[in-house]
Amino acid sequence: MAKRDKAEKKKPLDKASESKPVQSKPSAPVEKTPEEKKTAYKDGIIKTVVPAFIGTAAGFFCFFQLGTGTEFPWLSVMLFVIIFSYYAQRLGYPAIGIDVKEFGNKDWFYVEFITIDFWLVVWTLLLNPF
């Protein structure tokens, strides 16, 4: 009997009291003006070209200063290139009109990937005999 009394005392859960996640309607994408589109396009080109030049310069630097680079661990050389290119871009972008405060992690990952990619390709091509 005690079990029956306990079961009767329990109230069934009300469906309204259950917490459901509030679903909001997705907001429509904000339309950009032609001037904003042009500025974003120009900034995107600059954000691609600058890391390409930095990576190419790092490749030439490594070739002329380190040669084959066998006397240094490759990971330390790559870490040096990453740190140097990060600070070069962080200080260089404001000089050419790019706001680095708008950069997110994805943007920094993108520009560093471009830099490292160009560095490795240029250094590898220079190390191979023609």
Coordinates of C-alpha atoms in Angstrom, one line a residue:
M1 CA 0.0 0.0 0.0
A2 CA 2.8 2.4 0.8
K3 CA 4.0 2.1 -2.8
R4 CA 0.6 3.0 -4.1
D5 CA 0.3 6.0 -1.9
K6 CA 3.7 7.3 -3.1
A7 CA 2.6 6.8 -6.7
E8 CA -0.6 8.7 -6.1
K9 CA 1.3 11.6 -4.5
K10 CA 3.5 12.0 -7.5
K11 CA 1.9 14.5 -9.9
P12 CA 2.2 13.9 -13.7
L13 CA 4.5 16.3 -15.4
D14 CA 2.8 19.1 -17.1
K15 CA 3.8 19.5 -20.7
A16 CA 3.9 23.3 -20.3
S17 CA 6.4 23.0 -17.5
E18 CA 8.9 21.1 -19.5
S19 CA 11.7 23.4 -20.7
K20 CA 12.0 23.5 -24.5
P21 CA 14.7 25.4 -26.3
V22 CA 13.4 28.6 -27.7
Q23 CA 13.7 28.6 -31.5
S24 CA 14.3 31.9 -33.1
K25 CA 13.8 32.6 -36.7
P26 CA 17.1 32.8 -38.6
S27 CA 17.7 36.4 -39.5
A28 CA 18.1 37.4 -43.1
P29 CA 21.6 38.1 -44.3
V30 CA 22.5 41.7 -44.1
E31 CA 22.7 43.2 -47.6
K32 CA 25.9 45.1 -48.2
T33 CA 26.1 48.3 -50.2
P34 CA 28.2 48.2 -53.3
E35 CA 30.9 50.3 -51.5
E36 CA 31.1 47.8 -48.6
K37 CA 31.3 44.9 -51.1
K38 CA 34.2 46.6 -52.9
T39 CA 36.0 47.3 -49.7
A40 CA 35.6 43.8 -48.5
Y41 CA 36.8 42.4 -51.8
K42 CA 39.9 44.7 -51.7
D43 CA 40.6 43.7 -48.1
G44 CA 40.3 40.0 -49.0
I45 CA 42.9 40.4 -51.8
I46 CA 45.3 42.3 -49.5
K47 CA 44.8 39.6 -46.8
T48 CA 45.9 37.0 -49.4
V49 CA 48.7 38.8 -51.1
V50 CA 50.5 40.1 -48.0
P51 CA 51.0 36.6 -46.5
A52 CA 52.1 35.3 -49.9
F53 CA 54.9 37.9 -50.1
I54 CA 55.9 37.3 -46.4
G55 CA 56.0 33.5 -47.1
T56 CA 58.0 34.0 -50.3
A57 CA 60.5 36.3 -48.5
A58 CA 60.8 33.7 -45.7
G59 CA 61.5 31.0 -48.2
F60 CA 64.3 33.0 -49.8
F61 CA 65.7 34.0 -46.4
C62 CA 65.8 30.4 -45.3
F63 CA 67.5 29.3 -48.5
F64 CA 70.2 32.0 -48.4
Q65 CA 70.8 32.0 -44.6
L66 CA 70.1 28.3 -43.6
G67 CA 70.9 26.6 -46.9
T68 CA 69.5 23.1 -46.5
G69 CA 68.6 23.7 -42.9
T70 CA 70.0 20.4 -41.7
E71 CA 71.7 22.1 -38.7
F72 CA 68.4 23.2 -37.2
P73 CA 65.3 21.2 -36.4
W74 CA 62.7 22.0 -39.0
L75 CA 60.0 22.5 -36.3
S76 CA 62.0 25.3 -34.7
V77 CA 62.5 27.0 -38.1
M78 CA 58.8 26.7 -38.9
L79 CA 57.9 28.1 -35.4
F80 CA 60.2 31.1 -36.1
V81 CA 58.5 31.7 -39.4
I82 CA 55.1 31.5 -37.8
I83 CA 56.0 33.9 -35.0
F84 CA 57.8 36.4 -37.3
S85 CA 55.0 36.4 -39.8
Y86 CA 52.3 36.8 -37.2
Y87 CA 53.9 39.9 -35.7
A88 CA 54.9 41.3 -39.1
Q89 CA 51.2 41.1 -40.2
R90 CA 49.9 42.3 -36.9
L91 CA 52.0 45.4 -37.2
G92 CA 51.9 45.8 -41.0
Y93 CA 48.2 45.5 -41.7
P94 CA 47.3 48.8 -39.9
A95 CA 49.9 50.6 -42.0
I96 CA 48.0 49.5 -45.2
G97 CA 44.5 50.2 -43.8
I98 CA 43.4 46.8 -42.6
D99 CA 41.8 46.7 -39.2
V100 CA 43.3 43.7 -37.3
K101 CA 40.8 44.1 -34.5
E102 CA 38.2 42.6 -36.9
F103 CA 40.4 39.5 -37.3
G104 CA 39.0 36.3 -35.7
N105 CA 40.8 33.1 -35.1
K106 CA 39.7 31.8 -38.5
D107 CA 41.3 34.8 -40.2
W108 CA 44.6 34.5 -38.4
F109 CA 44.6 30.8 -39.2
Y110 CA 44.0 31.6 -42.9
V111 CA 46.8 34.1 -43.2
E112 CA 49.3 32.0 -41.3
F113 CA 48.4 28.9 -43.5
I114 CA 49.1 31.0 -46.6
T115 CA 52.4 32.2 -45.2
I116 CA 53.6 28.7 -44.2
D117 CA 52.4 27.2 -47.5
F118 CA 54.4 29.8 -49.5
W119 CA 57.4 29.5 -47.3
L120 CA 57.5 25.7 -47.6
V121 CA 56.9 25.7 -51.4
V122 CA 59.5 28.4 -52.1
W123 CA 62.2 26.9 -49.9
T124 CA 61.6 23.4 -51.3
L125 CA 61.8 24.7 -54.9
L126 CA 65.0 26.6 -54.2
L127 CA 66.6 23.5 -52.5
N128 CA 65.9 21.3 -55.6
P129 CA 68.5 21.5 -58.3
F130 CA 67.4 22.8 -61.7

